[in-house]
Coordinates of C-alpha atoms in Angstrom, one line a residue:
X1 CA 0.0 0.0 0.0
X2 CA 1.2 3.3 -0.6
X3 CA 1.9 5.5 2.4
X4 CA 1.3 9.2 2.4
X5 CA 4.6 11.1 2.3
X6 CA 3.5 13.6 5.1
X7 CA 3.6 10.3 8.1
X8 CA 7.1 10.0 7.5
X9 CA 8.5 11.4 10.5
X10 CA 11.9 13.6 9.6
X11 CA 12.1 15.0 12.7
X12 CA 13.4 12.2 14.5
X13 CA 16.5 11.8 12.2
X14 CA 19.2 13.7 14.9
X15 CA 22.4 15.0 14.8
X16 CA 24.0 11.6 17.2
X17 CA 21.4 8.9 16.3
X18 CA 18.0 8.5 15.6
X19 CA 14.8 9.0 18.1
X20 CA 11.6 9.8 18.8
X21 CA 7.9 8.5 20.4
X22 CA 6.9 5.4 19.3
X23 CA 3.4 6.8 17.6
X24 CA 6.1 8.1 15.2
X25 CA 8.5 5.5 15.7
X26 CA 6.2 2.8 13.8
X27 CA 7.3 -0.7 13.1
X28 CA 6.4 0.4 9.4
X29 CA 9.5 3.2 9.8
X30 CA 12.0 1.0 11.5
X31 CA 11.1 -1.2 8.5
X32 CA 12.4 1.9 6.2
X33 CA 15.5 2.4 8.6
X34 CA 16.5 -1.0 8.2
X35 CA 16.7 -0.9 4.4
X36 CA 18.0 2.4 4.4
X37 CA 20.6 0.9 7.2
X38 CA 21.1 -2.4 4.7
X39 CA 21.8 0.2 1.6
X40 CA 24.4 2.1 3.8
X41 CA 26.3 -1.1 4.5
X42 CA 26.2 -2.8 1.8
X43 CA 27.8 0.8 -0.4
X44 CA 30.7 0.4 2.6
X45 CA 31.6 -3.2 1.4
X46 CA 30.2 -4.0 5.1
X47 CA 28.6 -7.8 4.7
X48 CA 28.6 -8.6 8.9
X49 CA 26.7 -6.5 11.5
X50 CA 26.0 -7.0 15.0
X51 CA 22.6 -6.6 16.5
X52 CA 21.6 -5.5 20.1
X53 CA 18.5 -4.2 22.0
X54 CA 17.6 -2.1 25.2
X55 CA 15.3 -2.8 27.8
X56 CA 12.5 -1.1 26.5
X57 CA 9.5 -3.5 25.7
X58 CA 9.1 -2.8 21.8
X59 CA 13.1 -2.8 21.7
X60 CA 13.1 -6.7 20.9
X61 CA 10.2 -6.8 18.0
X62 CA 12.2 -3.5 16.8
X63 CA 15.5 -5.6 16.7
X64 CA 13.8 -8.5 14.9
X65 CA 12.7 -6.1 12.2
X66 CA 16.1 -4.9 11.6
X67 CA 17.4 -8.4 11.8
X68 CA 14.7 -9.6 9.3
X69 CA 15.4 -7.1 7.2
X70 CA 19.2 -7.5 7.1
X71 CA 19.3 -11.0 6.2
X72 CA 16.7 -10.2 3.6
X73 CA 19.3 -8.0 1.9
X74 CA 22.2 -10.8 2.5
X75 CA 23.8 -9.5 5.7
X76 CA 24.7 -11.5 8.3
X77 CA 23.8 -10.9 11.8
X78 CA 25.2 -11.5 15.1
X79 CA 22.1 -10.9 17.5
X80 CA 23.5 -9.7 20.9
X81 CA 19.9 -9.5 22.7
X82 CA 19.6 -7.8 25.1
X83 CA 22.6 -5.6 26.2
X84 CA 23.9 -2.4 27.2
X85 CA 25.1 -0.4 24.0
X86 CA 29.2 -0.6 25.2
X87 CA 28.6 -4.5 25.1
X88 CA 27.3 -3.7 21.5
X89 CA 30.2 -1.7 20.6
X90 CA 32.9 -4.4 22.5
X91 CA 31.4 -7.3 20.2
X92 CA 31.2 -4.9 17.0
X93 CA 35.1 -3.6 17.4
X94 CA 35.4 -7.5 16.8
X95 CA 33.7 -7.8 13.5
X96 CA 35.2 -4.7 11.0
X97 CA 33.6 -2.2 13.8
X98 CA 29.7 -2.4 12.4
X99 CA 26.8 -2.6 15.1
X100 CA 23.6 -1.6 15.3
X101 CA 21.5 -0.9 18.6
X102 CA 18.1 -0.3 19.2
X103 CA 17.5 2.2 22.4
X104 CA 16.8 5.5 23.1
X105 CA 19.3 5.8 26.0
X106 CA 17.9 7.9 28.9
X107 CA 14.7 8.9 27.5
X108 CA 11.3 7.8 28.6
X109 CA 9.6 4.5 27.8
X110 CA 7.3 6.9 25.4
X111 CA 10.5 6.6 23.3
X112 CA 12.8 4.1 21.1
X113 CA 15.7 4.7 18.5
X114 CA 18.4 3.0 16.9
X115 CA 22.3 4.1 16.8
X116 CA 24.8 2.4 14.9
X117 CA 28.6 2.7 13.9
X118 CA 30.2 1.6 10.5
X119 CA 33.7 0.6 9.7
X120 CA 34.7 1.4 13.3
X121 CA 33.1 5.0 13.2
X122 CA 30.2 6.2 15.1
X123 CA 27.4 7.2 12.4
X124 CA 28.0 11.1 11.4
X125 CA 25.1 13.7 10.7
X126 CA 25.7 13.5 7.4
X127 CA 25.2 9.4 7.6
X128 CA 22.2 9.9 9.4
X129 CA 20.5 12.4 6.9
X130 CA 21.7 9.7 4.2
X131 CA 19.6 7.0 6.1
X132 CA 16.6 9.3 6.3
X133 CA 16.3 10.2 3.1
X134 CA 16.9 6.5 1.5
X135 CA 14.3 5.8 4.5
X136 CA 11.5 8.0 3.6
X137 CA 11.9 6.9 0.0
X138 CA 11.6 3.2 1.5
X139 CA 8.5 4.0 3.6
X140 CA 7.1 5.5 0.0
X141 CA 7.5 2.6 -1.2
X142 CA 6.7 -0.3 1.1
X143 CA 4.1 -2.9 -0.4
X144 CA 4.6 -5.5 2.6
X145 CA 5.1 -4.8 6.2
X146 CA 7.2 -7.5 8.5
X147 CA 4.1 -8.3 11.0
X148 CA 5.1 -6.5 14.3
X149 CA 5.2 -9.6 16.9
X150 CA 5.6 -9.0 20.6
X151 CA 9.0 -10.4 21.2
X152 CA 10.6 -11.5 24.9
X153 CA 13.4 -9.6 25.9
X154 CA 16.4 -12.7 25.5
X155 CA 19.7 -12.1 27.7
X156 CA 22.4 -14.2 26.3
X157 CA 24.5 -15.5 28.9
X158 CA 27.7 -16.4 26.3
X159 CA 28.0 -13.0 25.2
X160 CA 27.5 -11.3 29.0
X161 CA 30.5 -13.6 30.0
X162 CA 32.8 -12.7 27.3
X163 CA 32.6 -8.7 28.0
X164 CA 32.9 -9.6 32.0
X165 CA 36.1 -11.5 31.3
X166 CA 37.3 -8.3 29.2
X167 CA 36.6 -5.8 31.9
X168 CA 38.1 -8.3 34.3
X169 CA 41.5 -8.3 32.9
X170 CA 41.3 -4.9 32.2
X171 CA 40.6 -3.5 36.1
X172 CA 42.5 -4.2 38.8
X173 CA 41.5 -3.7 42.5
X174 CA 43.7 -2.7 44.9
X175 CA 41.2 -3.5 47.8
X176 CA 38.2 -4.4 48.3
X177 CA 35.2 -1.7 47.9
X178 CA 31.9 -1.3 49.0
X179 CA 29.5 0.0 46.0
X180 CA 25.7 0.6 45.5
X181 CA 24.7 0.5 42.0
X182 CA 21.6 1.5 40.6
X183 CA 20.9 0.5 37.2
X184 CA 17.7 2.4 36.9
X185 CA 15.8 -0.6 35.2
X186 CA 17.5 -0.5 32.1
X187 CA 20.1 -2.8 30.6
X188 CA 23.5 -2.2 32.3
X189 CA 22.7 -3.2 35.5
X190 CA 22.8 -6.9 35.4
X191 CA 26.7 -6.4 33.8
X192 CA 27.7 -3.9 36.7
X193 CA 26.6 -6.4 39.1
X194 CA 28.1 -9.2 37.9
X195 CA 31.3 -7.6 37.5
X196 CA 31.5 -6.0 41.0
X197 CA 30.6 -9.7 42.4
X198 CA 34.0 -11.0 40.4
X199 CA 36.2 -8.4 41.2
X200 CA 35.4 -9.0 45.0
X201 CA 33.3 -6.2 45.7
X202 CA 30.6 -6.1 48.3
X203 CA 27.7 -4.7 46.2
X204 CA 24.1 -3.1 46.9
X205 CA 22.0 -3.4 44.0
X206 CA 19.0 -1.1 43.6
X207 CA 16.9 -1.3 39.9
X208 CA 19.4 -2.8 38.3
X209 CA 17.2 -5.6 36.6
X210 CA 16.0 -5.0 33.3
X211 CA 12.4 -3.3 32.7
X212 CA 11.5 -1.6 29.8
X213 CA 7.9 0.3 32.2
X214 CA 10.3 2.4 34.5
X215 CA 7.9 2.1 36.8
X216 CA 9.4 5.4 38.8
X217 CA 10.9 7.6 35.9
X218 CA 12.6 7.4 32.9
X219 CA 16.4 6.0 33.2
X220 CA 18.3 9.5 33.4
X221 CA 20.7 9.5 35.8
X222 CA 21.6 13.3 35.1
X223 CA 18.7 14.4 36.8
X224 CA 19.4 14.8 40.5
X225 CA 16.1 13.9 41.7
X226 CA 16.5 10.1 40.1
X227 CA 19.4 9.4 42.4
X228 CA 18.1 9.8 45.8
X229 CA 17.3 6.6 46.4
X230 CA 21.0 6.2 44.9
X231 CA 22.4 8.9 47.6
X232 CA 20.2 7.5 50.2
X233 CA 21.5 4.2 49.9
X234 CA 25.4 4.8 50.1
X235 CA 25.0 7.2 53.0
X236 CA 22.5 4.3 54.8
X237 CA 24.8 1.4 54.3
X238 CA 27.9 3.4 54.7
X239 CA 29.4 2.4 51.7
X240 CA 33.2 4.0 50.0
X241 CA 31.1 5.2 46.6
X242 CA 28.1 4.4 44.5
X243 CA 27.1 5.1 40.7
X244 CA 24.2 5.1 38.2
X245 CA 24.2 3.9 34.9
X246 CA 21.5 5.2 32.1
X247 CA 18.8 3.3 30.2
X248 CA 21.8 1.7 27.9
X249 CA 24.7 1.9 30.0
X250 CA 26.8 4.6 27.9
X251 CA 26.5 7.4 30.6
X252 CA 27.3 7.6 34.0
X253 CA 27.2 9.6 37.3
X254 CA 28.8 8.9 40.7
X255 CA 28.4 9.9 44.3
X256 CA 31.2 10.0 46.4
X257 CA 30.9 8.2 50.1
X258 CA 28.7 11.4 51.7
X259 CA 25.8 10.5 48.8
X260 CA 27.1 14.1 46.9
X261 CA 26.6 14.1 43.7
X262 CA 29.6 14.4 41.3
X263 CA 29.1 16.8 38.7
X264 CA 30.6 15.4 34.9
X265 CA 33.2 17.9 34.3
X266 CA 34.6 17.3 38.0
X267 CA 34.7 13.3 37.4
X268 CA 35.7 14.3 34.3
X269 CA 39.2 16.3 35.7
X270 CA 39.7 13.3 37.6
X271 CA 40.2 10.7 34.6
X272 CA 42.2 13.0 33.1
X273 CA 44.7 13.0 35.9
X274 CA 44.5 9.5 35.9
X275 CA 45.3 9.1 32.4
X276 CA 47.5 11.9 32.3
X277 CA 49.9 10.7 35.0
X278 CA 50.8 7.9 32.7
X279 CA 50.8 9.8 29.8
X280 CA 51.6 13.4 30.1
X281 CA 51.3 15.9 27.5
X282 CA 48.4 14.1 25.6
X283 CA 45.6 16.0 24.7
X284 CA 42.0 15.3 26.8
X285 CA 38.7 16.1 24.7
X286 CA 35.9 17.8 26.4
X287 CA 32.4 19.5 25.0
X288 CA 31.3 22.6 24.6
X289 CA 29.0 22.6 28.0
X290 CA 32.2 21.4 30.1
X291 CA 33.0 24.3 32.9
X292 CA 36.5 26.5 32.3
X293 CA 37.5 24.2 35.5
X294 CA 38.3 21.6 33.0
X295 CA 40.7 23.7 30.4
X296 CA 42.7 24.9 33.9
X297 CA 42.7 21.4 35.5
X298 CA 43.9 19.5 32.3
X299 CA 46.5 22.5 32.0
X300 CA 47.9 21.6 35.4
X301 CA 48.4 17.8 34.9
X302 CA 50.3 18.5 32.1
X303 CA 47.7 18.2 29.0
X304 CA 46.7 19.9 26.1
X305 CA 43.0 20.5 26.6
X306 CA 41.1 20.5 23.1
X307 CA 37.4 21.2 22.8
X308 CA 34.4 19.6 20.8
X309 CA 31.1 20.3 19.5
X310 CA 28.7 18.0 21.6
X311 CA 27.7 14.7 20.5
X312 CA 29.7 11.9 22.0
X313 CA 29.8 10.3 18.2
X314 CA 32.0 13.4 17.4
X315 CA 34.2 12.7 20.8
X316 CA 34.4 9.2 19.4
X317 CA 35.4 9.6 16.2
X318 CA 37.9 12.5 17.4
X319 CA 39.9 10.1 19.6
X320 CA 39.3 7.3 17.4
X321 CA 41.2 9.5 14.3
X322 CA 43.8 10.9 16.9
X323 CA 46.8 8.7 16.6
X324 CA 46.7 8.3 20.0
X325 CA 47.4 11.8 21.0
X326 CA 44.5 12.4 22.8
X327 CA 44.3 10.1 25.8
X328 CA 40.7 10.5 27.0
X329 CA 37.9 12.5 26.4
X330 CA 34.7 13.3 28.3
X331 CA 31.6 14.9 28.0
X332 CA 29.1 17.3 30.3
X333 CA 26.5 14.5 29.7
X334 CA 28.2 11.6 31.6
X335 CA 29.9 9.9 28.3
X336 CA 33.7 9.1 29.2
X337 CA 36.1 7.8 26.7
X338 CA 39.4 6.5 27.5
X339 CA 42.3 5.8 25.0
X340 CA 45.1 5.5 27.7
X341 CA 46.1 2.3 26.2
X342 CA 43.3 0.7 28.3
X343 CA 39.3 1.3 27.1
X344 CA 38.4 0.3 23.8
X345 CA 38.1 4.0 22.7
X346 CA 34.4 4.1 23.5
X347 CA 31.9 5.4 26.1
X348 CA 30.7 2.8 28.6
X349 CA 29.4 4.1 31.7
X350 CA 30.6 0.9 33.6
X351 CA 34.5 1.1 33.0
X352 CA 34.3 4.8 33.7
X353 CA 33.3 3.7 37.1
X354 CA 35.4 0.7 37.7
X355 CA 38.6 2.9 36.6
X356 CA 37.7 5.2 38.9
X357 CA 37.3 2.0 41.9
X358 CA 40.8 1.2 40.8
X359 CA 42.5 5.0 41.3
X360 CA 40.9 5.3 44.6
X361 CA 41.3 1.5 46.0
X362 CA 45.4 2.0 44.9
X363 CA 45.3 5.7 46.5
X364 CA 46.4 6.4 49.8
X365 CA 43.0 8.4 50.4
X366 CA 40.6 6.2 52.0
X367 CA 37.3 8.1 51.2
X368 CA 36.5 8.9 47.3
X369 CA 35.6 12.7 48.4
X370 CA 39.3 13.1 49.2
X371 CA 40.3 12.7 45.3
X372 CA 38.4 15.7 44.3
X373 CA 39.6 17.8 47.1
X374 CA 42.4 19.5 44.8
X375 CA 39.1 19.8 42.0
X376 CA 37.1 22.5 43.3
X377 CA 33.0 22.4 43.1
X378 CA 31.4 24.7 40.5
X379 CA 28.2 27.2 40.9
X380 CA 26.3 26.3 37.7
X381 CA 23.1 25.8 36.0
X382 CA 22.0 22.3 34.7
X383 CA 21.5 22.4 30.6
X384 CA 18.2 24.7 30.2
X385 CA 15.4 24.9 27.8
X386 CA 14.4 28.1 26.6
X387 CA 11.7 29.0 24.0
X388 CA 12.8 30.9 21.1
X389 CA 9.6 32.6 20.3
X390 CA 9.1 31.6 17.6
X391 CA 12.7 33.4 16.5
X392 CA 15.5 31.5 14.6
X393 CA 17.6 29.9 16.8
X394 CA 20.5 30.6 14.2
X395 CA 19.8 34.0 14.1
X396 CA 19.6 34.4 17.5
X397 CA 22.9 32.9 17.8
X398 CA 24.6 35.3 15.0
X399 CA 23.2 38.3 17.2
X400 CA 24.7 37.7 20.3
X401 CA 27.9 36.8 18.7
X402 CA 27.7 40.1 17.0
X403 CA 27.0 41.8 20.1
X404 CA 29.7 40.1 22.4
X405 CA 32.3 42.9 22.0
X406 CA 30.5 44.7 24.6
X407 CA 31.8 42.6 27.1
X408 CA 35.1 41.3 28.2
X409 CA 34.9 37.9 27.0
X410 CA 36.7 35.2 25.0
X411 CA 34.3 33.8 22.1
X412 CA 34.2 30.4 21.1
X413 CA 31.5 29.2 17.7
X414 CA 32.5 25.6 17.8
X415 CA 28.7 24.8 18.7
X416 CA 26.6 27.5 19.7
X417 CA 28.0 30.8 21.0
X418 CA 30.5 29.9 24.2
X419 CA 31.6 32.8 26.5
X420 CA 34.6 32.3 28.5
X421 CA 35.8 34.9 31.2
X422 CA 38.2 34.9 34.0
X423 CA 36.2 32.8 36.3
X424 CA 33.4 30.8 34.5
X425 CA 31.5 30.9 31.1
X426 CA 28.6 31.2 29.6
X427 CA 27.1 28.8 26.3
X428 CA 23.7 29.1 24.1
X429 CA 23.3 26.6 21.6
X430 CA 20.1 25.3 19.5
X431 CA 18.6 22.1 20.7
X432 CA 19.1 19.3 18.9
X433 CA 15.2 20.0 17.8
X434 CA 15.4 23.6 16.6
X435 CA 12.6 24.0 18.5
X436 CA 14.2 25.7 21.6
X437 CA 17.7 27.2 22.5
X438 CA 19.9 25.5 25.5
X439 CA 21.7 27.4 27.9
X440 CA 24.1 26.4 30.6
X441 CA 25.9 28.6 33.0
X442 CA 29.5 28.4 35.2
X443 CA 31.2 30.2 37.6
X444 CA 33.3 29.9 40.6
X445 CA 31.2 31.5 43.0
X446 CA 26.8 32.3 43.1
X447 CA 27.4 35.7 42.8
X448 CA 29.6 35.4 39.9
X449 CA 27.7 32.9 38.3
X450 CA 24.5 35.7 38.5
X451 CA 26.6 38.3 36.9
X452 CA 27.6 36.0 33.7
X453 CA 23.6 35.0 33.2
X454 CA 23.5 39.0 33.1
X455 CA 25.4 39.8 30.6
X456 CA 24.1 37.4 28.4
X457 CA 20.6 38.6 29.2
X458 CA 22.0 42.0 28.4
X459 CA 23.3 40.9 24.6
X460 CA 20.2 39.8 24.0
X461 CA 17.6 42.3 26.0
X462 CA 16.9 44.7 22.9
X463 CA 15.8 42.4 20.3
X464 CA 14.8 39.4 22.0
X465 CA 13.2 40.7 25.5
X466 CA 11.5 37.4 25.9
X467 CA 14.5 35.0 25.4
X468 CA 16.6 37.8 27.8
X469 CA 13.8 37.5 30.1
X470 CA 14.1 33.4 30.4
X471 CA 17.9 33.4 30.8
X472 CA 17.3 35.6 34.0
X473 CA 15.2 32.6 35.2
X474 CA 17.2 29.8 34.1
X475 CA 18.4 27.3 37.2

């Protein structure tokens, strides 16, 4: 049957992957992305592709219509199951660096997507837009739809054993810690279990088996409000640290022995040092959103701080293509990717956390909170949504760039308009939507960090009141 051109929901093609609700998200469309996807591999000579799924309950019947379809076109598939999205990219590194995953990461069980990486590369924009428009033409054109069957979520035990034995080798404990882990339902938790249990840990376990409802909220561990039962626990059961892994496992955040919350770019200074003292004057990667205390702290180890767009595909690819000049990278969001000679030169939320176990069991501070003591905490905003009234966000952009002479501030256009002075920064960016701006916000003290949301209020106050008006307001 022909299908009217309008359904086909553009929109959900993104800069880093594809995603959106699943009344959009239609078996009949993951149908199109998985010829689209087929088309793509086939033109890179790619005949092998592995398969994996989230914990999400149409994530399995989305998987078998990409597997379906990829056999149909004569690729062959290695289906993962169910699994967290590093255990995809550990087994796709092993067959030419091709993988595909269904998930939508940290959103809401409203939501699916699928991400994939070709030839050892994380898919670009440009890839992306090249799936969605051989995918709308496919949707066109579709005379028989795969039947949409209810699948059971499958965990396969072989392939959970080989990526334990690899993060086994790889981490090393010192002593024995005391963790709480909280998987938030999705599909990392079983693998951060297991691999505390083998590496002698005493482990609390809180949500960390797989279900696709989230019965409490959606599996973002960025959200401070999510990890109270988290910070709850490790104060309760007095335990040396505890971490939360999102929906699929690429992101985390971690809470030092109090139940504080570690903010990213603070974690993030810390795996530099680590990596740095091994490897000095290596660059470290960061993103756009990270807080000036990263550039200074990198500076001080003895690296060469370099920053990035966001997108932890362009963090990826960066490191991948660096020669191994830049020893780790992280971003704002909770992605962290080490290529110290150790990591596989991807994010994975899991051996984030287990190479930060290893610094502190091997360092002569007792207490996590001590390794951040030379790291100082930041005043700043979490990333916030403001409308653009109905404005172009790229015009909005080009007028406060052409207004930022008026203050005494370094200017950055690698994504968005970035504002660095002596003491903290300022960034707006357009969503990854269009349909809203994003701001964020640093300083080194409340006061400062006031004054900075000012002056960008100020750039902005004559010709776009209402957007000047929002900033003010911005937590």
């Amino acid at each position: 049957m022909q299908l009217n051109k309008n359904d086909f929901p553009a929109h959900i093609f993104r800069a880093y992957d594809i995603r959106g609700k699943l009344d959009v998200l239609t078996p009949a469309v993951v149908q199109a992305i998985a010829e689209a996807l087929s088309q793509q591999y086939l033109q890179h000579r790619v005949m092998t592709v592995v398969l994996g799924y989230d914990a999400r309950l149409t994530s399995p019947s989305y998987a078998e219509i990409l597997q379906q379809t990829f056999k149909k076109n004569g690729l062959n598939v290695i289906e993962l199951g169910c699994c967290s999205t590093p255990c995809l990219y550990f087994f796709a590194m092993q067959h030419g660096g091709n993988g595909v995953m269904v998930t939508a990461s940290h959103n809401p069980k409203s939501d699916n997507g699928v991400k994939w990486m070709c030839q050892g590369d994380p898919s670009s924009p440009e890839q992306i837009q090249q799936v969605a428009l051989s995918a709308q033409q496919h949707y066109q054109q579709q005379q028989c739809a795969i039947p949409f069957v209810d699948q059971p979520h499958q965990f396969i035990e072989s392939y959970k054993t080989e990526y334990l034995q690899y993060l086994q080798r790889d981490i090393h404990l010192a002593r024995p810690l005391k963790v709480v882990v909280d998987g938030l339902y999705g599909s990392a938790g079983q693998y951060a279990v297991a691999i505390l249990q083998r590496l002698g840990c005493q482990v609390i376990a809180l949500r960390c088996e797989a279900n696709g409802e989230f019965p409490e909220h959606a599996p973002d561990p960025s959200t401070a409000k999510h990890l109270e039962k988290l910070c709850h626990t490790v104060r309760e059961q007095q335990a040396d640290l505890g971490f939360a892994l999102d929906g699929d496992g690429d992101r985390v955040v971690m809470v030092d022995e109090t139940g504080a919350i570690l903010r990213a770019d603070r974690l993030l200074c810390l795996f530099a040092k680590i990596c740095l003292e091994q490897q000095p004057q290596r660059e470290v990667v960061f993103d756009v959103k990270c807080s000036s205390l990263v550039i200074q702290q990198i500076k001080h180890y003895g690296g060469i701080p370099h920053m990035l767009r966001t997108g932890s595909t362009f963090l990826r690819k960066y490191i991948a293509h660096s020669k191994g000049q830049a020893v780790f990278g992280g971003e704002y969001a909770g992605h962290y990717v080490f290529n110290d000679g150790r990591g596989k030169g991807y994010d994975d939320g899991l051996y984030a956390a287990l190479r930060a176990m290893e610094y502190l069991a091997q360092s002569p501070a007792q207490k996590f909170s001590a390794l951040f003591v030379q790291i100082p905490e930041r005043y700043a905003t979490e990333d916030t949504y403001i409308r653009t009234y109905q404005h172009h966000p790229v015009e909005v952009l080009q007028d406060i760039e052409q207004q930022s002479h008026k203050i005494a501030a370094h200017l950055t256009k690698i994504d968005g308009v970035r504002l660095d002075f002596d003491d903290g920064f300022g960034i707006i960016r357009a969503s990854n939507t269009g349909e809203y701006l994003t701001v964020r916000f640093d300083a080194s003290s409340a006061s400062r960090l006031n004054e900075i949301r000012q002056n960008f209020a100020y750039l902005l106050s004559e010709k776009y009141p209402e957007i000047a008006h929002d900033i003010c307001n911005a937590q």
